[in-house]
Structures are given as C-alpha cells and as structure tokens.
Amino acid sequence: MIVKCSRLTNFHKDHVVEVLENTKKNVDNLRGKNVLHITHVGGGGTDTFVFNLIEDLKNCGVNSFILRPTKAKNGRLNCAKEKNLPDIDFKDEEKFISILEKLNVGAVHIHHLLGYSSRIIDILISIRHRIGVWIVFTVHDYFAYCPNIVLMHRENFLCLNYDERCCNRCQPKIPKFAKESEANNPSDRRRSYEHLFKMIDKVTVPNRDLVPRMESAFPGITFDVIEHNFSKKTVEKVGVPSYKGNFKVLVVIGQISHHKGFRVIKALAEFIKSKELPLKIVVVGCTDDDESLVDLGVTITGRYNGDIEALRLIQYVDADYIFIPSIWPETYSYTLSIGLSTGLPCFSFDIGAQACRIKDLGMPSNVVPMDKSDDPEFIYDMLINSNCSKNNFNGHKTNPMEYYK
C-alpha cells in the first residue's frame, strides 16, 4: 500500500464507507499499524526523504499514507491501492479521527505544514491526547519560525537573527498557495509551533548543526538528531567529452535558485571568463536563469531523474570537484550526498549541515568561509590549489523505527 505523489480524482461521498472498510481489510493482515505522513506539495528534499522513508518502512512491514494540502487548505489522502480516499476537512475533528482509526494509523509523521489550514496544529494536538496516536515532527527547513523559510531576509541575504521582532518586519516570500496556511504574523506562527513541539512525542532534525539554531528559536524543546538514511550509489565509468582538454571541471548539482547559490555561480563564471581561466563549470540540473550562465560558458545539463542519472552525468563530464554553493544553512542536502557518492572532493560554504557533514568526513579544508561568498577569485584559488584526496563517504544507515519510539 505504498503511496504515490500524483493527485487523486475527486472523492465521491457515496463511496466513503466502502473504500475505508476495504482499506481496513487490507491493513488488518499487517503486523503493527500504519504511518500517516503529512507533507506539502513542493517536492524537493522533503519528498525525497518521505519516499525513502516509506520504502524503508515497507521493508519493516509498515505501510504508509501521505496527506498533502488542497487549494482549500484541507488534506488529501494518497494511497496507490485506494483511488477514492476522502479529503480531510480540519474543521471536522471527529471525521479525521474516524479516518485514522479505520486506516489503522498508529503514528503521524509531520514533515511539513506549508499549505494547510492553521487549524491543523490544534487538531493534531487534540488527536494525540484523544486516541494516543504517536506524533513525530521532522524539521526539513525553517518554516516553523522564518517567514521566508530558508533564513534569507527580503534583501536576499542570510539572516541568523532569532529575534521575532526582526521576523515580523521581514517581507514574506512564501508561495501564493501557502499565504493563508499559517498566521501571517511570524510571532503567532512561532507560538503555534512551540506549542505543537511541546505537546507531541518527538521532534527530530537530520543533522546536529540544526540543534543550536532550533533551540535558539524554541528554547526548552528537545531536538533529536536522526540522520537521513542514504545508500551510496555507484555507476560505471563512461566516455569523456571532447571539451575537457587541460581544463578542470567543477560540478554544481541540483536546482540552483538564489538561496542555493545562483549569485555565487554567476560571479564565479564571470570571473573565469574574464580571466580566461582553465576551469569549466557544469550544472547538473538547472538554475533560475540558465541562459545568462550559458552566455558565460557554463554547461547546463537540465533536470535529472534520480540519483543514478545525476551520477552518470557527473561521470560523463569527467568532474574534478563538486561544489555545493548554498548560502543558507541546509538542513541535510541530498545533492551533497550525491556529490559525496562520486568520491570526488566536495566543497561548500562554512554554514549549515552541508559544512558540518564535510567536516565530519575529515575535510575541513574544503569548507569556504562565508565571508568569501562574494569573492570569486578566492573561491577559484581555493578550488584550483586544493590538495584534497577523494572522500570516504559510505552512506548512512538509519533504522526507520527510530522515529517512532
């Protein structure tokens, strides 16, 4: 009963009882209970984690459902075997409880509340105490207290000020569909999440770098570190393109928006072109403005489909270095995991989980000082003059049941 991320057809009320009863018959044959994953519709690393976790839970004999927000700020259940599951109206707590019980849900795993009615927090706290369902929250970004989600203020620079008065002055840039999902006042949002964190069973973060940052925003809350499960993948060596020559190749992975380092890559490309330097930048993925980078000599592969395809592209261009140019404190970074899987030297700025993970692998010299993010000459020299050997990353294995005990 593994879920898919595609949208379901509209639910017909006449079929509610039949669908739920049939689903209950399916899950009654399983040991233990099922997990309901609450998440957004934004994809990205959050979805990667959710689907990986669902597969890991399946291997432990546990089935999963996904709840995603609708345009009406309600929740849409998603399950591969049952195509007519009901939408959940968060004004009707009794119906929500009835659905959870009929689907044999023993744990609710909150991944993101972006896009939902603000009432969902009160509902979750209530059901925790009424029916004893286990509730765990995994932090994937800073939406719980940052109006711009990624700790970037309205001038598009990093903000590490935890004073909520500063947050209240910041112009939110969250997606249009999410503007009514939470109280627009960041102070009210912070209080809501603080109450939620206090009342549920567990709050987890994927890297220890987040702990002091989250504790500063939510004093007194315990944040348990459970690193994301990631199996290292390898691919066979393929042909080398003709343009390599005497150039070194720097690969940047992912969808490079502003907070992911677009400005950094553009400035570096401009510097390389102006000085005619022997470094080729390849973006395995896409950016906010592919055309401007292509004009500067950057190669853009376009979006890749999964880790294996990304690794094949990295091997095809015969990369020498991997650079994670994010200027916000990543909470984990799956693109770094892909880069580390190549065995190549990986670089990042000295911030967030990306820097913490690189340092933990014994590569502190691969971490670029944050105050040099606007200095392409420094970044270029650091890459070209690095004497780093290949990394020793072997992936990470986490027992999925750690979230539910």
Tab-separated table of N, CA, C and O in Angstrom, residues 249-253 280-284 313-314 317-325 344:
chain	number	residue	atom	x	y	z
A	249	VAL	N	37.130	20.499	-14.205
A	249	VAL	CA	35.673	20.607	-14.283
A	249	VAL	C	35.079	20.658	-12.881
A	249	VAL	O	35.302	19.769	-12.059
A	250	LEU	N	34.339	21.730	-12.640
A	250	LEU	CA	33.637	21.924	-11.374
A	250	LEU	C	32.156	21.659	-11.596
A	250	LEU	O	31.530	22.288	-12.448
A	251	VAL	N	31.594	20.713	-10.845
A	251	VAL	CA	30.176	20.368	-10.996
A	251	VAL	C	29.365	20.930	-9.839
A	251	VAL	O	29.753	20.819	-8.670
A	252	VAL	N	28.249	21.551	-10.183
A	252	VAL	CA	27.264	22.028	-9.224
A	252	VAL	C	25.992	21.225	-9.477
A	252	VAL	O	25.557	21.090	-10.618
A	253	ILE	N	25.397	20.673	-8.412
A	253	ILE	CA	24.279	19.740	-8.562
A	253	ILE	C	22.978	20.361	-8.067
A	253	ILE	O	22.958	21.021	-7.033
A	280	LYS	N	36.085	24.749	-15.959
A	280	LYS	CA	34.780	24.654	-16.610
A	280	LYS	C	33.723	24.349	-15.561
A	280	LYS	O	33.868	23.417	-14.772
A	281	ILE	N	32.655	25.154	-15.535
A	281	ILE	CA	31.549	24.917	-14.610
A	281	ILE	C	30.445	24.159	-15.340
A	281	ILE	O	30.015	24.546	-16.427
A	282	VAL	N	29.985	23.080	-14.727
A	282	VAL	CA	28.871	22.302	-15.262
A	282	VAL	C	27.801	22.210	-14.181
A	282	VAL	O	28.078	21.755	-13.066
A	283	VAL	N	26.599	22.645	-14.510
A	283	VAL	CA	25.469	22.489	-13.599
A	283	VAL	C	24.717	21.222	-13.989
A	283	VAL	O	24.129	21.154	-15.075
A	284	VAL	N	24.783	20.226	-13.126
A	284	VAL	CA	23.991	19.008	-13.338
A	284	VAL	C	22.637	19.286	-12.704
A	284	VAL	O	22.419	19.082	-11.513
A	313	LEU	N	25.768	11.648	-15.215
A	313	LEU	CA	26.112	12.932	-15.822
A	313	LEU	C	27.422	13.476	-15.251
A	313	LEU	O	28.265	14.009	-15.980
A	314	ILE	N	27.595	13.313	-13.947
A	314	ILE	CA	28.832	13.786	-13.304
A	314	ILE	C	30.035	13.022	-13.855
A	314	ILE	O	31.093	13.609	-14.131
A	317	VAL	N	30.924	14.095	-17.613
A	317	VAL	CA	31.682	15.341	-17.805
A	317	VAL	C	33.068	15.257	-17.172
A	317	VAL	O	33.829	16.223	-17.200
A	318	ASP	N	33.393	14.110	-16.594
A	318	ASP	CA	34.724	13.887	-16.017
A	318	ASP	C	35.054	14.946	-14.970
A	318	ASP	O	36.086	15.621	-15.027
A	319	ALA	N	34.166	15.082	-13.989
A	319	ALA	CA	34.302	16.121	-12.963
A	319	ALA	C	35.554	15.934	-12.113
A	319	ALA	O	36.003	14.811	-11.855
A	320	ASP	N	36.103	17.071	-11.677
A	320	ASP	CA	37.237	17.070	-10.754
A	320	ASP	C	36.823	17.464	-9.341
A	320	ASP	O	37.422	17.010	-8.366
A	321	TYR	N	35.822	18.341	-9.246
A	321	TYR	CA	35.361	18.818	-7.950
A	321	TYR	C	33.834	18.898	-7.960
A	321	TYR	O	33.209	19.061	-8.997
A	322	ILE	N	33.259	18.839	-6.750
A	322	ILE	CA	31.837	19.093	-6.544
A	322	ILE	C	31.724	20.309	-5.630
A	322	ILE	O	32.409	20.396	-4.608
A	323	PHE	N	30.847	21.238	-5.999
A	323	PHE	CA	30.661	22.440	-5.178
A	323	PHE	C	29.177	22.569	-4.837
A	323	PHE	O	28.317	22.556	-5.719
A	324	ILE	N	28.876	22.674	-3.538
A	324	ILE	CA	27.523	22.947	-3.052
A	324	ILE	C	27.505	24.423	-2.659
A	324	ILE	O	27.947	24.788	-1.563
A	325	PRO	N	27.028	25.322	-3.523
A	325	PRO	CA	27.190	26.757	-3.290
A	325	PRO	C	26.081	27.402	-2.460
A	325	PRO	O	25.972	28.636	-2.422
A	344	LEU	N	34.568	12.197	-5.201
A	344	LEU	CA	35.341	13.399	-5.529
A	344	LEU	C	35.389	14.364	-4.354
A	344	LEU	O	34.523	14.326	-3.472
